[in-house]
Amino acid sequence: MSRVGFTTTIPVEIILAAGKTPVDLNNIFITDKDPVKMAEMAEDEGLPRNLCAWIKGIYTAVKTADIDEVVAVTQGDCSNSHALAELFIEAGIKVHSFSYPFEKETRYTQLKTEMERFAASMGTTLKSAVEYSKYTDPVREKLRRLDRMTVEGQVSGFENHLWLVTSTDFNTNLITYDKDLDDFLAMTESRFAEAEGLRIGFIGVPTIFSDIYQFLEEKGAKVVYNEIQRQFAIPSDHEDYVQRYADYTYPYDVFGRLEDIQQAVDERKLDGIIHYVQSFCYRQMQDIIIRKNIKCPILTIEGDAPSGIDARTKIRIESFLEMLSARKK
């Protein structure tokens, strides 16, 4: 089966309906035994140092992970995907494009047209992808259940992060992923809900820090909301397949995200929010809008290369948690 790498979440059922194996290139990068080396390999080939580490990791993943085809998301994600696509084409790799429409008023119609075009490019049809969703829908419902268990305290913030972020490609094997998810849910159902502590929401792109969830838990804080990871799992259960991806907030403007975040603040009773921003990412500017509109204390932290949390960021997080604890008393 042809292995199809992609640069961010796309309608994965289209790839599966085409009889191909989906591979999230971000996951290949961040789960590598040495992701720092992957970024350095990209720099050795000429990619600039002041480029997002995720882009460098994606570049190396395509070169080293036995990828046959690449899907570059050319609208709705990082603009560097355009240049990446050109590099892959120059290297003789087959490249497909996918674009999320920006205009909200015509989003559904444009998205459906784009899905149909993308399906044809992959050698299948949108109708076949919709039919294939009968296999992925039950898995997505289990992920929604897992997310509810996170709110209730039976699933940790890191476990939530891991399962939701790997749902983008179902760890390249839907059957195995589904079985492992069943086993995990069966195991966690017998857990007692963890003792109450500070309830934290994580917003922004998934963090590149490897130990931040552990650090927060050691300080008595629980992550009960992973914004973008939850969106990667396609939380909408709308009966219309296209509408689910129209409801998916990540690739569109920040205002849809604001509604989702504020709803989580209210429903999950968040004490505070940590907004993670990636160095050299345009999404950093959205922090201004988020701070103006979200009614919850927010700490913004920045990361660059794969690593543990640096000392300065640890101090800032500790101070933030102390402030939240004082407010809660």
CSV table of C-alpha atoms in Angstrom, one decimal:
chain,number,residue,atom,x,y,z
A,1,MET,CA,0.0,0.0,0.0
A,2,SER,CA,1.2,3.5,-0.9
A,3,ARG,CA,2.2,5.5,2.1
A,4,VAL,CA,0.8,9.0,1.9
A,5,GLY,CA,2.4,11.6,4.2
A,6,PHE,CA,0.5,14.8,5.1
A,7,THR,CA,1.5,18.1,6.7
A,8,THR,CA,-1.5,18.6,8.9
A,9,THR,CA,-5.0,17.0,9.5
A,10,ILE,CA,-7.0,16.4,6.4
A,11,PRO,CA,-10.1,14.3,5.6
A,12,VAL,CA,-8.2,11.0,6.2
A,13,GLU,CA,-11.1,8.9,5.1
A,14,ILE,CA,-10.3,9.9,1.5
A,15,ILE,CA,-6.8,8.4,1.8
A,16,LEU,CA,-8.2,5.3,3.4
A,17,ALA,CA,-10.9,4.9,0.7
A,18,ALA,CA,-8.2,5.1,-1.9
A,19,GLY,CA,-6.6,2.0,-0.4
A,20,LYS,CA,-3.6,3.9,0.8
A,21,THR,CA,-1.9,4.3,4.2
A,22,PRO,CA,-2.1,7.7,5.9
A,23,VAL,CA,1.0,9.0,7.7
A,24,ASP,CA,1.0,12.2,9.7
A,25,LEU,CA,4.5,13.6,9.2
A,26,ASN,CA,4.3,15.6,12.4
A,27,ASN,CA,3.9,12.4,14.4
A,28,ILE,CA,6.8,10.8,12.6
A,29,PHE,CA,9.0,13.7,13.6
A,30,ILE,CA,8.0,14.2,17.2
A,31,THR,CA,8.0,10.5,18.1
A,32,ASP,CA,11.4,9.8,16.6
A,33,LYS,CA,14.1,8.7,19.0
A,34,ASP,CA,16.0,11.9,18.1
A,35,PRO,CA,13.8,14.6,16.7
A,36,VAL,CA,16.5,17.2,17.3
A,37,LYS,CA,18.7,15.4,14.9
A,38,MET,CA,15.9,15.3,12.3
A,39,ALA,CA,15.6,19.1,12.5
A,40,GLU,CA,19.4,19.4,12.1
A,41,MET,CA,19.4,17.1,9.1
A,42,ALA,CA,17.0,19.5,7.4
A,43,GLU,CA,19.3,22.4,8.2
A,44,ASP,CA,22.2,20.4,6.8
A,45,GLU,CA,20.3,20.2,3.5
A,46,GLY,CA,19.9,24.0,3.4
A,47,LEU,CA,16.7,24.8,5.3
A,48,PRO,CA,17.1,28.0,7.3
A,49,ARG,CA,17.7,27.9,11.0
A,50,ASN,CA,15.0,30.4,11.7
A,51,LEU,CA,12.3,28.1,10.4
A,52,CYS,CA,9.8,26.4,12.5
A,53,ALA,CA,11.1,23.1,13.8
A,54,TRP,CA,8.0,21.3,12.8
A,55,ILE,CA,8.6,22.2,9.1
A,56,LYS,CA,12.2,21.0,9.4
A,57,GLY,CA,11.0,17.8,11.0
A,58,ILE,CA,8.4,17.2,8.3
A,59,TYR,CA,11.0,17.7,5.6
A,60,THR,CA,13.3,15.0,7.1
A,61,ALA,CA,10.4,12.7,7.8
A,62,VAL,CA,9.5,12.6,4.1
A,63,LYS,CA,13.1,11.9,3.3
A,64,THR,CA,13.6,9.1,5.8
A,65,ALA,CA,10.2,7.4,6.5
A,66,ASP,CA,9.5,5.6,3.3
A,67,ILE,CA,6.9,8.0,2.1
A,68,ASP,CA,5.5,7.5,-1.5
A,69,GLU,CA,3.3,10.5,-1.8
A,70,VAL,CA,2.8,13.8,0.1
A,71,VAL,CA,-0.3,15.9,0.7
A,72,ALA,CA,0.6,19.5,1.3
A,73,VAL,CA,-2.1,21.6,2.9
A,74,THR,CA,-1.6,24.9,1.0
A,75,GLN,CA,-4.3,26.9,2.8
A,76,GLY,CA,-5.4,26.6,6.4
A,77,ASP,CA,-2.0,25.7,7.8
A,78,CYS,CA,1.6,27.0,7.6
A,79,SER,CA,2.4,28.9,4.5
A,80,ASN,CA,5.8,27.1,4.4
A,81,SER,CA,3.9,24.1,3.1
A,82,HIS,CA,4.0,25.7,-0.4
A,83,ALA,CA,7.8,25.7,-0.4
A,84,LEU,CA,7.9,22.2,1.1
A,85,ALA,CA,5.7,21.0,-1.7
A,86,GLU,CA,8.1,22.5,-4.2
A,87,LEU,CA,11.1,20.8,-2.6
A,88,PHE,CA,9.4,17.4,-2.7
A,89,ILE,CA,8.4,17.9,-6.3
A,90,GLU,CA,12.0,18.7,-7.2
A,91,ALA,CA,13.0,15.5,-5.4
A,92,GLY,CA,10.7,13.5,-7.6
A,93,ILE,CA,8.0,12.8,-4.9
A,94,LYS,CA,4.4,12.9,-6.0
A,95,VAL,CA,2.6,15.8,-4.3
A,96,HIS,CA,-1.1,16.4,-3.8
A,97,SER,CA,-2.5,19.6,-2.5
A,98,PHE,CA,-5.4,20.3,-0.2
A,99,SER,CA,-6.8,23.7,0.8
A,100,TYR,CA,-9.3,24.7,3.5
A,101,PRO,CA,-11.4,27.7,2.3
A,102,PHE,CA,-11.0,30.9,4.3
A,103,GLU,CA,-14.4,32.5,3.5
A,104,LYS,CA,-16.9,31.5,6.1
A,105,GLU,CA,-20.0,32.3,4.0
A,106,THR,CA,-19.1,29.9,1.2
A,107,ARG,CA,-17.1,27.5,3.3
A,108,TYR,CA,-19.3,24.4,3.0
A,109,THR,CA,-19.6,24.6,-0.8
A,110,GLN,CA,-15.9,25.3,-1.4
A,111,LEU,CA,-14.9,22.6,1.0
A,112,LYS,CA,-17.1,20.0,-0.7
A,113,THR,CA,-15.6,20.9,-4.1
A,114,GLU,CA,-12.1,20.7,-2.7
A,115,MET,CA,-12.8,17.3,-1.1
A,116,GLU,CA,-14.1,16.0,-4.5
A,117,ARG,CA,-11.0,17.4,-6.3
A,118,PHE,CA,-8.7,15.9,-3.7
A,119,ALA,CA,-10.4,12.5,-3.8
A,120,ALA,CA,-10.0,12.4,-7.6
A,121,SER,CA,-6.3,13.2,-7.2
A,122,MET,CA,-6.0,10.3,-4.8
A,123,GLY,CA,-7.8,7.9,-7.2
A,124,THR,CA,-11.1,7.7,-5.3
A,125,THR,CA,-14.4,9.6,-4.8
A,126,LEU,CA,-15.9,11.7,-2.0
A,127,LYS,CA,-18.8,9.2,-2.0
A,128,SER,CA,-16.4,6.4,-1.2
A,129,ALA,CA,-14.8,8.4,1.6
A,130,VAL,CA,-18.2,9.0,3.1
A,131,GLU,CA,-18.9,5.3,2.9
A,132,TYR,CA,-15.6,4.5,4.5
A,133,SER,CA,-16.4,6.8,7.5
A,134,LYS,CA,-18.6,4.0,8.8
A,135,TYR,CA,-15.3,2.4,10.0
A,136,THR,CA,-13.9,5.6,11.4
A,137,ASP,CA,-17.0,7.0,13.0
A,138,PRO,CA,-17.1,4.4,15.9
A,139,VAL,CA,-13.4,5.2,16.6
A,140,ARG,CA,-14.1,8.9,16.7
A,141,GLU,CA,-17.0,8.3,19.1
A,142,LYS,CA,-14.7,6.4,21.4
A,143,LEU,CA,-12.3,9.4,21.3
A,144,ARG,CA,-15.1,11.7,22.3
A,145,ARG,CA,-15.7,9.4,25.2
A,146,LEU,CA,-12.0,9.5,26.1
A,147,ASP,CA,-12.2,13.3,26.1
A,148,ARG,CA,-15.2,13.3,28.4
A,149,MET,CA,-13.2,10.9,30.8
A,150,THR,CA,-10.4,13.5,30.8
A,151,VAL,CA,-12.8,16.1,32.0
A,152,GLU,CA,-14.0,13.7,34.7
A,153,GLY,CA,-10.5,12.9,35.8
A,154,GLN,CA,-10.1,9.3,34.7
A,155,VAL,CA,-7.8,10.1,31.8
A,156,SER,CA,-4.7,12.3,32.2
A,157,GLY,CA,-4.0,15.4,30.1
A,158,PHE,CA,-1.0,13.7,28.5
A,159,GLU,CA,-3.0,10.5,27.7
A,160,ASN,CA,-5.7,12.7,26.1
A,161,HIS,CA,-3.0,14.5,24.1
A,162,LEU,CA,-1.4,11.3,22.9
A,163,TRP,CA,-4.6,9.6,21.8
A,164,LEU,CA,-6.1,12.7,20.1
A,165,VAL,CA,-3.0,13.8,18.3
A,166,THR,CA,-2.4,10.3,16.9
A,167,SER,CA,-6.0,10.1,15.6
A,168,THR,CA,-4.9,12.2,12.6
A,169,ASP,CA,-3.6,9.0,10.9
A,170,PHE,CA,-4.8,6.4,13.4
A,171,ASN,CA,-1.1,5.5,13.9
A,172,THR,CA,-1.2,4.4,10.3
A,173,ASN,CA,-3.4,1.3,11.1
A,174,LEU,CA,-7.0,1.9,11.9
A,175,ILE,CA,-7.7,-1.7,13.0
A,176,THR,CA,-4.8,-1.8,15.5
A,177,TYR,CA,-5.5,1.7,16.7
A,178,ASP,CA,-9.1,0.8,17.4
A,179,LYS,CA,-8.2,-2.3,19.3
A,180,ASP,CA,-5.6,-0.5,21.4
A,181,LEU,CA,-8.1,2.3,22.1
A,182,ASP,CA,-10.6,-0.3,23.3
A,183,ASP,CA,-8.0,-1.8,25.7
A,184,PHE,CA,-7.1,1.7,27.0
A,185,LEU,CA,-10.7,2.7,27.6
A,186,ALA,CA,-11.4,-0.6,29.4
A,187,MET,CA,-8.4,-0.1,31.6
A,188,THR,CA,-9.2,3.6,32.5
A,189,GLU,CA,-12.9,2.9,33.3
A,190,SER,CA,-11.8,1.2,36.5
A,191,ARG,CA,-9.8,4.2,37.6
A,192,PHE,CA,-11.0,6.5,40.3
A,193,ALA,CA,-11.3,10.1,39.3
A,194,GLU,CA,-8.1,11.9,40.4
A,195,ALA,CA,-8.3,14.4,43.3
A,196,GLU,CA,-9.4,17.9,42.4
A,197,GLY,CA,-6.6,20.4,41.6
A,198,LEU,CA,-6.2,23.3,39.3
A,199,ARG,CA,-8.1,22.7,36.0
A,200,ILE,CA,-5.9,23.8,33.1
A,201,GLY,CA,-6.7,24.2,29.4
A,202,PHE,CA,-4.0,23.8,26.8
A,203,ILE,CA,-4.6,25.9,23.6
A,204,GLY,CA,-2.6,26.5,20.5
A,205,VAL,CA,-0.6,24.0,18.4
A,206,PRO,CA,0.5,20.9,20.3
A,207,THR,CA,3.5,21.7,22.3
A,208,ILE,CA,7.0,20.7,21.3
A,209,PHE,CA,8.0,20.4,25.0
A,210,SER,CA,8.3,16.7,26.0
A,211,ASP,CA,7.7,17.0,29.7
A,212,ILE,CA,5.2,19.8,30.2
A,213,TYR,CA,2.3,17.6,31.2
A,214,GLN,CA,4.3,15.8,33.8
A,215,PHE,CA,5.6,19.1,35.1
A,216,LEU,CA,2.1,20.5,35.5
A,217,GLU,CA,0.9,17.4,37.3
A,218,GLU,CA,3.8,17.5,39.7
A,219,LYS,CA,2.7,21.1,40.5
A,220,GLY,CA,-0.9,20.0,41.3
A,221,ALA,CA,-2.5,21.0,38.0
A,222,LYS,CA,-4.5,18.9,35.6
A,223,VAL,CA,-4.9,19.5,31.9
A,224,VAL,CA,-8.6,18.8,31.1
A,225,TYR,CA,-8.7,20.4,27.7
A,226,ASN,CA,-6.4,20.1,24.8
A,227,GLU,CA,-7.8,22.5,22.2
A,228,ILE,CA,-6.1,21.7,18.9
A,229,GLN,CA,-5.6,18.0,19.7
A,230,ARG,CA,-9.3,17.7,20.3
A,231,GLN,CA,-10.0,19.4,16.9
A,232,PHE,CA,-7.5,17.0,15.2
A,233,ALA,CA,-9.8,14.2,16.3
A,234,ILE,CA,-12.7,15.9,14.5
A,235,PRO,CA,-15.1,16.3,17.4
A,236,SER,CA,-18.1,17.2,15.3
A,237,ASP,CA,-20.6,14.3,14.9
A,238,HIS,CA,-22.7,16.0,12.3
A,239,GLU,CA,-24.4,13.5,10.0
A,240,ASP,CA,-23.0,15.4,7.0
A,241,TYR,CA,-19.4,14.3,6.5
A,242,VAL,CA,-18.4,17.6,4.8
A,243,GLN,CA,-19.9,19.6,7.6
A,244,ARG,CA,-17.7,17.9,10.2
A,245,TYR,CA,-14.7,19.3,8.5
A,246,ALA,CA,-16.4,22.6,8.1
A,247,ASP,CA,-16.9,22.6,11.9
A,248,TYR,CA,-13.2,21.7,12.4
A,249,THR,CA,-11.8,25.0,13.8
A,250,TYR,CA,-8.0,24.7,13.3
A,251,PRO,CA,-7.6,25.6,9.6
A,252,TYR,CA,-9.9,28.5,9.6
A,253,ASP,CA,-9.9,32.0,11.2
A,254,VAL,CA,-9.3,32.4,15.0
A,255,PHE,CA,-12.9,33.4,15.7
A,256,GLY,CA,-14.2,29.9,15.4
A,257,ARG,CA,-11.5,28.8,17.8
A,258,LEU,CA,-12.6,31.5,20.3
A,259,GLU,CA,-16.1,30.1,20.5
A,260,ASP,CA,-14.7,26.6,21.1
A,261,ILE,CA,-12.2,27.7,23.7
A,262,GLN,CA,-14.8,29.8,25.7
A,263,GLN,CA,-17.2,27.0,25.6
A,264,ALA,CA,-14.5,24.7,27.1
A,265,VAL,CA,-13.7,27.4,29.8
A,266,ASP,CA,-17.4,27.3,30.9
A,267,GLU,CA,-18.2,23.6,30.5
A,268,ARG,CA,-14.9,22.3,31.9
A,269,LYS,CA,-14.6,24.9,34.6
A,270,LEU,CA,-11.1,25.9,33.7
A,271,ASP,CA,-9.1,27.8,36.3
A,272,GLY,CA,-6.5,28.9,33.7
A,273,ILE,CA,-5.3,28.5,30.2
A,274,ILE,CA,-1.8,27.9,28.9
A,275,HIS,CA,-1.4,29.2,25.3
A,276,TYR,CA,1.5,27.4,23.6
A,277,VAL,CA,3.0,29.2,20.6
A,278,GLN,CA,5.7,27.9,18.3
A,279,SER,CA,8.7,30.0,17.4
A,280,PHE,CA,8.5,31.5,13.9
A,281,CYS,CA,4.8,30.6,13.5
A,282,TYR,CA,2.3,33.2,12.3
A,283,ARG,CA,-0.2,31.9,14.8
A,284,GLN,CA,1.7,33.8,17.5
A,285,MET,CA,-0.1,37.0,16.5
A,286,GLN,CA,-3.5,35.4,17.3
A,287,ASP,CA,-2.5,35.5,21.0
A,288,ILE,CA,-3.5,39.2,20.9
A,289,ILE,CA,-7.1,38.4,19.8
A,290,ILE,CA,-7.3,35.4,22.2
A,291,ARG,CA,-6.3,37.5,25.2
A,292,LYS,CA,-8.9,40.1,24.4
A,293,ASN,CA,-11.8,37.7,24.0
A,294,ILE,CA,-11.3,34.8,26.4
A,295,LYS,CA,-12.6,35.3,29.9
A,296,CYS,CA,-10.0,33.2,31.7
A,297,PRO,CA,-6.4,33.8,33.0
A,298,ILE,CA,-3.9,33.0,30.2
A,299,LEU,CA,-0.2,32.3,30.3
A,300,THR,CA,1.5,32.4,26.9
A,301,ILE,CA,4.6,30.3,26.5
A,302,GLU,CA,6.9,29.8,23.5
A,303,GLY,CA,8.9,26.8,22.3
A,304,ASP,CA,11.3,26.2,19.5
A,305,ALA,CA,13.1,22.9,19.2
A,306,PRO,CA,12.1,19.5,20.7
A,307,SER,CA,13.3,19.5,24.3
A,308,GLY,CA,12.2,19.6,28.0
A,309,ILE,CA,10.9,22.8,29.4
A,310,ASP,CA,13.6,25.5,29.9
A,311,ALA,CA,14.2,26.9,33.4
A,312,ARG,CA,12.7,30.3,32.6
A,313,THR,CA,9.4,28.8,31.3
A,314,LYS,CA,9.2,26.6,34.4
A,315,ILE,CA,9.4,29.6,36.6
A,316,ARG,CA,6.7,31.4,34.6
A,317,ILE,CA,4.4,28.4,34.8
A,318,GLU,CA,5.0,28.0,38.6
A,319,SER,CA,4.2,31.7,39.1
A,320,PHE,CA,1.0,31.3,37.0
A,321,LEU,CA,-0.2,28.3,39.0
A,322,GLU,CA,0.5,30.1,42.3
A,323,MET,CA,-1.6,33.0,41.1
A,324,LEU,CA,-4.5,30.6,40.1
A,325,SER,CA,-4.3,28.8,43.4
A,326,ALA,CA,-4.6,32.2,45.2
A,327,ARG,CA,-7.6,33.1,43.1
A,328,LYS,CA,-9.3,29.8,43.8
A,329,LYS,CA,-9.1,30.1,47.6
